[in-house]
Amino acid sequence: MNRKLKVFTRLFTALLVFAIGGFVSCEKYSWVPETINPVDTVYFQTEIQPIFTNNCASCHTQNNLPDLRSGKSWQSLTTGGYVNLPGSSSKLYTKMTSSGHTARSTDSDKQLVLIWINQGALNN
């Protein structure tokens, strides 16, 4: 009986050490998200539209506004009331960060869109 208790204790201790080691070495502590300088100009055609094309345009077409397809998105966003200042309260940004849409784009994508809106949501 004493031997079974020792084996159990050793197994439990080893399991506990591995579990604690797993939590301590969690990747989220070693990964630093990309930061974007809010002073740098964000270009709609080369930086924002690709986000919409890759993550949003498959659902957001003329039938599901805003239309985020290339060639349609800027006008749909600016005339549809989706971009306004401050960017953090704009309809576009709040939708992108809502629970239904948050997994569709990265944190860097969201940050880029926010900066673009705050810079005036230009079609540049």
Backbone as a chain_set.jsonl record, in Angstrom:
{"seq": "MNRKLKVFTRLFTALLVFAIGGFVSCEKYSWVPETINPVDTVYFQTEIQPIFTNNCASCHTQNNLPDLRSGKSWQSLTTGGYVNLPGSSSKLYTKMTSSGHTARSTDSDKQLVLIWINQGALNN", "coords": {"N": [[0.82, -1.185, 0.0], [1.916, 1.248, 0.77], [3.835, 1.579, -1.198], [2.264, 1.99, -3.517], [1.149, 4.443, -2.906], [3.444, 6.079, -2.941], [4.155, 5.904, -5.662], [1.89, 7.033, -6.84], [2.059, 9.606, -5.717], [4.452, 10.54, -6.852], [3.796, 10.495, -9.585], [1.667, 12.325, -9.583], [3.034, 14.629, -8.729], [4.844, 14.989, -10.858], [3.048, 15.456, -12.952], [1.875, 17.826, -12.049], [4.101, 19.553, -12.102], [4.637, 19.624, -14.88], [2.235, 20.757, -15.767], [2.257, 23.299, -14.531], [4.565, 24.294, -15.705], [3.693, 24.422, -18.352], [1.781, 26.481, -18.231], [3.358, 28.657, -17.465], [5.074, 28.994, -19.607], [3.5, 29.954, -21.626], [2.591, 30.957, -24.89], [1.442, 33.466, -25.36], [2.701, 35.297, -23.77], [5.153, 35.714, -24.908], [4.738, 36.714, -27.404], [4.501, 39.645, -29.23], [2.196, 41.961, -30.247], [1.928, 43.521, -33.475], [2.546, 46.957, -33.808], [1.22, 49.964, -35.097], [2.242, 52.979, -36.431], [0.429, 55.793, -35.721], [0.788, 58.18, -37.008], [1.829, 57.768, -39.507], [0.741, 57.75, -42.886], [-2.149, 56.03, -43.814], [-3.099, 54.081, -46.461], [-5.906, 53.719, -48.462], [-6.358, 52.128, -50.843], [-4.152, 50.353, -50.961], [-3.779, 49.31, -48.412], [-6.146, 49.191, -46.788], [-8.329, 48.283, -48.426], [-7.372, 45.659, -49.21], [-7.721, 44.305, -46.739], [-10.506, 44.231, -46.501], [-11.107, 42.819, -48.859], [-9.878, 40.318, -48.398], [-11.091, 39.442, -46.011], [-13.778, 40.219, -45.714], [-15.353, 40.752, -48.018], [-16.541, 38.504, -49.134], [-18.944, 38.089, -47.861], [-20.039, 40.66, -47.557], [-21.619, 42.179, -49.885], [-23.431, 43.715, -52.596], [-25.86, 42.936, -51.677], [-25.652, 42.695, -48.945], [-25.07, 45.066, -46.995], [-22.403, 47.059, -45.541], [-21.254, 47.283, -48.938], [-18.399, 45.712, -49.573], [-16.746, 45.044, -51.626], [-14.033, 45.31, -53.951], [-13.626, 48.431, -55.488], [-16.151, 49.248, -54.838], [-16.342, 49.586, -52.118], [-15.308, 51.953, -50.735], [-17.067, 54.067, -51.41], [-19.471, 52.947, -50.509], [-18.992, 52.777, -47.767], [-18.495, 55.471, -47.016], [-20.756, 56.921, -47.867], [-22.732, 55.571, -46.626], [-22.708, 56.033, -43.936], [-20.87, 54.713, -42.295], [-18.328, 55.417, -41.527], [-17.042, 57.694, -39.331], [-15.936, 60.356, -37.195], [-15.132, 60.31, -33.704], [-12.968, 57.651, -34.736], [-13.084, 55.341, -33.17], [-15.697, 55.11, -32.358], [-17.056, 54.8, -34.67], [-19.307, 53.253, -36.984], [-18.255, 51.245, -38.65], [-15.809, 50.472, -37.349], [-16.771, 49.661, -34.809], [-18.362, 47.514, -35.563], [-16.407, 45.806, -36.646], [-15.027, 45.113, -34.365], [-16.868, 43.845, -32.86], [-18.432, 40.979, -31.292], [-19.379, 39.219, -33.248], [-17.848, 39.691, -35.495], [-15.171, 39.869, -34.843], [-13.245, 37.798, -35.144], [-12.722, 37.726, -37.8], [-10.757, 39.419, -38.748], [-7.386, 40.535, -38.11], [-5.849, 41.885, -35.102], [-4.06, 43.855, -35.864], [-5.108, 44.559, -38.359], [-7.538, 45.713, -37.558], [-6.555, 47.868, -36.079], [-5.29, 49.305, -38.103], [-7.488, 50.029, -39.728], [-8.867, 51.651, -37.918], [-7.012, 53.779, -37.595], [-6.98, 54.714, -40.239], [-9.641, 55.651, -40.492], [-9.583, 57.678, -38.535], [-7.799, 59.347, -39.785], [-9.315, 60.546, -41.655], [-10.603, 58.904, -43.47], [-9.851, 58.621, -46.214], [-9.947, 58.216, -49.818], [-7.445, 57.135, -50.901]], "CA": [[0.0, 0.0, 0.0], [2.806, 2.375, 0.866], [4.496, 1.718, -2.507], [1.283, 2.575, -4.43], [1.036, 5.847, -2.527], [4.646, 6.748, -3.424], [4.051, 5.989, -7.124], [0.851, 8.025, -7.109], [2.587, 10.915, -5.34], [5.438, 10.927, -7.865], [3.063, 10.793, -10.82], [0.93, 13.573, -9.373], [4.02, 15.707, -8.684], [5.335, 15.189, -12.224], [1.951, 16.064, -13.698], [1.753, 19.189, -11.548], [5.247, 20.307, -12.613], [4.406, 19.844, -16.306], [1.108, 21.682, -15.916], [2.729, 24.642, -14.177], [5.496, 24.677, -16.763], [2.902, 24.771, -19.528], [1.174, 27.8, -18.037], [4.4, 29.672, -17.37], [5.691, 29.208, -20.911], [2.432, 30.229, -22.584], [3.058, 31.763, -26.005], [0.927, 34.827, -25.347], [3.628, 36.173, -23.061], [6.341, 35.963, -25.705], [4.343, 37.3, -28.667], [4.18, 41.058, -29.125], [1.45, 42.333, -31.445], [2.472, 44.604, -34.285], [1.959, 48.274, -33.58], [1.252, 50.797, -36.286], [2.416, 54.384, -36.08], [-0.77, 56.51, -36.162], [1.166, 59.361, -37.778], [2.054, 57.325, -40.882], [-0.468, 57.75, -43.7], [-2.71, 54.729, -44.171], [-3.659, 54.198, -47.805], [-7.088, 52.879, -48.641], [-6.243, 51.15, -51.929], [-3.097, 49.34, -50.768], [-3.756, 48.75, -47.061], [-7.477, 48.939, -46.234], [-9.117, 47.427, -49.322], [-6.99, 44.24, -49.086], [-8.343, 43.738, -45.531], [-11.897, 43.942, -46.855], [-11.121, 41.781, -49.893], [-9.491, 39.027, -47.816], [-11.842, 39.031, -44.831], [-15.153, 40.709, -45.59], [-16.092, 40.892, -49.274], [-17.302, 37.301, -49.488], [-20.295, 38.259, -47.3], [-20.528, 42.029, -47.748], [-21.79, 42.509, -51.299], [-24.547, 44.647, -52.777], [-27.02, 42.403, -50.951], [-25.381, 42.732, -47.51], [-24.321, 46.312, -46.855], [-21.837, 47.8, -46.665], [-20.643, 46.524, -50.029], [-16.962, 45.844, -49.361], [-15.996, 44.563, -52.782], [-13.117, 46.276, -54.535], [-14.289, 49.367, -56.384], [-17.45, 49.621, -54.273], [-16.313, 49.713, -50.665], [-15.11, 53.301, -50.201], [-18.32, 54.809, -51.551], [-20.466, 52.326, -49.636], [-18.673, 53.132, -46.384], [-18.58, 56.912, -46.754], [-22.123, 57.429, -48.06], [-23.643, 54.79, -45.797], [-22.58, 56.413, -42.531], [-20.081, 53.723, -41.559], [-17.088, 56.016, -41.033], [-17.172, 59.019, -38.745], [-14.984, 60.616, -36.111], [-13.866, 59.572, -33.631], [-13.01, 56.342, -35.37], [-13.404, 54.267, -32.226], [-17.152, 54.968, -32.233], [-17.656, 54.674, -35.999], [-20.06, 52.009, -37.193], [-17.341, 50.247, -39.223], [-14.89, 49.963, -36.334], [-17.503, 48.936, -33.765], [-18.756, 46.215, -36.133], [-15.214, 44.961, -36.777], [-14.586, 44.672, -33.048], [-17.971, 43.175, -32.164], [-18.211, 39.544, -31.134], [-19.702, 38.506, -34.476], [-16.894, 39.971, -36.56], [-13.805, 40.032, -34.337], [-12.313, 36.76, -35.619], [-12.544, 37.844, -39.247], [-9.557, 40.196, -39.061], [-6.402, 40.55, -37.03], [-5.784, 43.118, -34.313], [-3.352, 44.839, -36.69], [-6.082, 45.034, -39.351], [-8.473, 46.608, -36.867], [-5.813, 49.071, -35.739], [-5.084, 50.022, -39.357], [-8.777, 50.621, -40.104], [-9.125, 52.749, -36.976], [-6.138, 54.897, -37.956], [-7.475, 55.222, -41.522], [-10.841, 56.444, -40.213], [-9.152, 58.888, -37.831], [-7.091, 60.216, -40.738], [-10.29, 61.138, -42.559], [-11.176, 57.868, -44.354], [-9.616, 59.081, -47.585], [-9.854, 57.229, -50.898], [-6.106, 57.375, -51.44]], "C": [[0.866, 1.252, 0.0], [3.492, 2.646, -0.483], [3.552, 2.364, -3.522], [1.122, 4.069, -4.149], [2.235, 6.645, -3.028], [4.588, 6.932, -4.937], [3.022, 7.057, -7.51], [1.36, 9.435, -6.824], [3.588, 11.413, -6.381], [4.758, 11.288, -9.182], [2.319, 12.118, -10.701], [1.883, 14.767, -9.373], [4.541, 16.013, -10.087], [4.28, 15.884, -13.08], [1.785, 17.533, -13.313], [2.885, 20.065, -12.087], [5.061, 20.605, -14.099], [3.276, 20.836, -16.555], [1.531, 23.11, -15.611], [3.701, 25.145, -15.239], [4.783, 25.079, -18.035], [2.276, 26.139, -19.412], [2.218, 28.905, -18.038], [4.981, 29.981, -18.745], [4.657, 29.494, -21.991], [2.906, 31.22, -23.641], [2.589, 33.208, -25.934], [1.854, 35.794, -24.624], [4.859, 36.498, -23.894], [6.011, 36.624, -27.034], [3.929, 38.744, -28.453], [3.428, 41.46, -30.388], [2.103, 43.51, -32.165], [1.781, 45.913, -33.92], [2.175, 49.114, -34.824], [1.346, 52.243, -35.832], [1.214, 55.177, -36.6], [-0.463, 57.769, -36.964], [1.4, 59.001, -39.243], [0.727, 57.292, -41.637], [-0.881, 56.318, -44.018], [-3.443, 54.905, -45.497], [-4.79, 53.201, -48.005], [-6.842, 51.77, -49.66], [-5.24, 50.032, -51.635], [-3.102, 48.694, -49.393], [-5.14, 48.365, -46.533], [-8.29, 48.005, -47.123], [-8.68, 45.962, -49.264], [-7.558, 43.563, -47.827], [-9.772, 43.338, -45.845], [-11.979, 42.8, -47.865], [-10.854, 40.408, -49.286], [-10.423, 38.532, -46.719], [-13.34, 39.301, -44.869], [-15.989, 40.602, -46.862], [-16.875, 39.649, -49.672], [-18.729, 37.362, -48.938], [-20.884, 39.632, -47.624], [-20.48, 42.403, -49.225], [-22.939, 43.509, -51.407], [-25.797, 44.193, -52.026], [-26.862, 42.447, -49.44], [-24.465, 43.923, -47.24], [-23.539, 46.374, -45.555], [-21.204, 46.86, -47.686], [-19.138, 46.74, -49.934], [-16.119, 45.246, -50.479], [-15.132, 45.685, -53.338], [-13.867, 47.139, -55.551], [-15.623, 49.868, -55.863], [-17.355, 50.052, -52.813], [-16.197, 51.147, -50.163], [-16.408, 54.095, -50.262], [-19.395, 54.252, -50.623], [-20.245, 52.721, -48.175], [-18.915, 54.609, -46.096], [-19.979, 57.467, -46.946], [-23.13, 56.702, -47.173], [-23.542, 55.082, -44.31], [-21.781, 55.44, -41.686], [-18.785, 54.286, -40.989], [-17.356, 57.437, -40.56], [-16.17, 59.142, -37.6], [-15.709, 60.74, -34.786], [-14.039, 58.155, -34.164], [-13.418, 55.215, -34.444], [-14.906, 54.091, -32.024], [-17.839, 54.869, -33.59], [-18.31, 53.301, -36.146], [-19.157, 50.895, -37.74], [-16.457, 49.636, -38.146], [-15.629, 49.181, -35.25], [-17.998, 47.589, -34.279], [-17.562, 45.27, -36.22], [-14.767, 44.399, -35.438], [-15.702, 44.008, -32.244], [-17.731, 41.671, -32.15], [-18.495, 38.762, -32.415], [-18.675, 38.659, -35.577], [-15.438, 39.93, -36.105], [-12.815, 39.001, -34.88], [-12.019, 36.881, -37.109], [-11.285, 38.608, -39.639], [-8.636, 40.219, -37.846], [-6.493, 41.857, -36.24], [-5.073, 44.22, -35.1], [-4.273, 45.414, -37.764], [-7.041, 46.037, -38.729], [-7.803, 47.934, -36.534], [-5.599, 49.927, -36.988], [-6.367, 50.712, -39.808], [-9.101, 51.801, -39.198], [-8.28, 53.979, -37.316], [-6.608, 55.533, -39.256], [-8.713, 56.099, -41.316], [-10.446, 57.757, -39.538], [-8.385, 59.855, -38.717], [-8.034, 60.811, -41.779], [-10.913, 60.18, -43.551], [-11.059, 58.267, -45.826], [-9.564, 57.92, -48.569], [-8.519, 57.458, -51.595], [-5.417, 56.087, -51.819]], "O": [[0.566, 2.213, -0.707], [3.7, 3.8, -0.859], [3.986, 3.202, -4.312], [0.974, 4.863, -5.078], [2.07, 7.772, -3.495], [4.935, 7.999, -5.443], [3.265, 7.877, -8.395], [1.116, 10.354, -7.606], [3.566, 12.588, -6.748], [5.113, 12.282, -9.817], [2.344, 12.935, -11.622], [1.572, 15.806, -9.956], [4.665, 17.18, -10.458], [4.594, 16.798, -13.843], [1.577, 18.383, -14.179], [2.645, 21.205, -12.486], [5.305, 21.731, -14.533], [3.363, 21.663, -17.462], [1.197, 24.03, -16.357], [3.649, 26.314, -15.622], [5.229, 25.993, -18.73], [2.238, 26.888, -20.389], [1.968, 29.988, -18.568], [5.344, 31.126, -19.014], [4.936, 29.286, -23.172], [3.555, 32.214, -23.315], [3.292, 34.098, -26.414], [1.784, 37.001, -24.856], [5.547, 37.477, -23.605], [6.924, 37.06, -27.736], [3.1, 39.036, -27.591], [3.958, 41.319, -31.49], [2.737, 44.368, -31.552], [0.563, 45.953, -33.747], [3.188, 48.986, -35.513], [0.607, 52.672, -34.946], [1.0, 55.227, -37.811], [-1.371, 58.364, -37.543], [1.194, 59.834, -40.126], [-0.29, 56.86, -41.096], [-0.062, 55.501, -44.438], [-4.303, 55.776, -45.631], [-4.645, 52.005, -47.75], [-7.091, 50.6, -49.373], [-5.462, 48.885, -52.023], [-2.496, 47.638, -49.21], [-5.288, 47.322, -45.896], [-8.878, 47.04, -46.633], [-9.542, 45.083, -49.269], [-7.845, 42.366, -47.853], [-10.206, 42.239, -45.5], [-12.826, 41.915, -47.738], [-11.533, 39.439, -49.624], [-10.537, 37.324, -46.512], [-14.096, 38.673, -44.129], [-17.199, 40.385, -46.792], [-17.796, 39.745, -50.483], [-19.63, 36.742, -49.502], [-22.071, 39.754, -47.927], [-19.465, 42.869, -49.743], [-23.363, 44.081, -50.402], [-26.693, 44.998, -51.772], [-27.84, 42.255, -48.716], [-23.241, 43.796, -47.256], [-23.969, 45.796, -44.556], [-20.692, 45.794, -47.345], [-18.655, 47.843, -50.19], [-14.93, 44.977, -50.301], [-15.464, 46.864, -53.209], [-14.64, 46.634, -56.365], [-16.171, 50.829, -56.403], [-18.203, 50.803, -52.331], [-16.924, 51.528, -49.244], [-16.803, 54.723, -49.28], [-20.148, 55.015, -50.017], [-21.201, 52.968, -47.44], [-19.475, 54.961, -45.058], [-20.359, 58.406, -46.246], [-24.254, 57.17, -46.993], [-24.222, 54.443, -43.507], [-21.997, 55.353, -40.477], [-18.205, 53.705, -40.072], [-17.844, 58.274, -41.32], [-15.635, 58.147, -37.112], [-16.831, 61.246, -34.761], [-15.107, 57.552, -34.056], [-14.03, 54.24, -34.88], [-15.347, 53.036, -31.568], [-19.068, 54.856, -33.661], [-17.907, 52.328, -35.509], [-19.283, 49.738, -37.337], [-16.365, 48.413, -38.04], [-15.148, 48.133, -34.817], [-18.051, 46.621, -33.521], [-17.676, 44.084, -35.91], [-14.185, 43.315, -35.387], [-15.506, 43.65, -31.083], [-16.914, 41.16, -32.916], [-17.88, 37.718, -32.631], [-18.63, 37.845, -36.499], [-14.545, 39.957, -36.952], [-11.641, 39.325, -35.055], [-11.138, 36.187, -37.618], [-10.798, 38.455, -40.759], [-9.053, 39.959, -36.717], [-7.139, 42.812, -36.671], [-5.448, 45.389, -35.007], [-4.229, 46.611, -38.049], [-7.319, 47.086, -39.31], [-8.405, 48.997, -36.687], [-5.717, 51.15, -36.925], [-6.329, 51.868, -40.228], [-9.563, 52.84, -39.672], [-8.792, 55.098, -37.321], [-6.635, 56.759, -39.371], [-8.815, 57.174, -41.906], [-10.921, 58.824, -39.926], [-8.328, 61.05, -38.43], [-7.588, 61.51, -42.689], [-11.689, 60.61, -44.405], [-12.037, 58.25, -46.574], [-9.194, 56.8, -48.218], [-8.472, 57.917, -52.736], [-4.28, 56.11, -52.289]]}, "num_chains": 1, "name": "protein.A"}
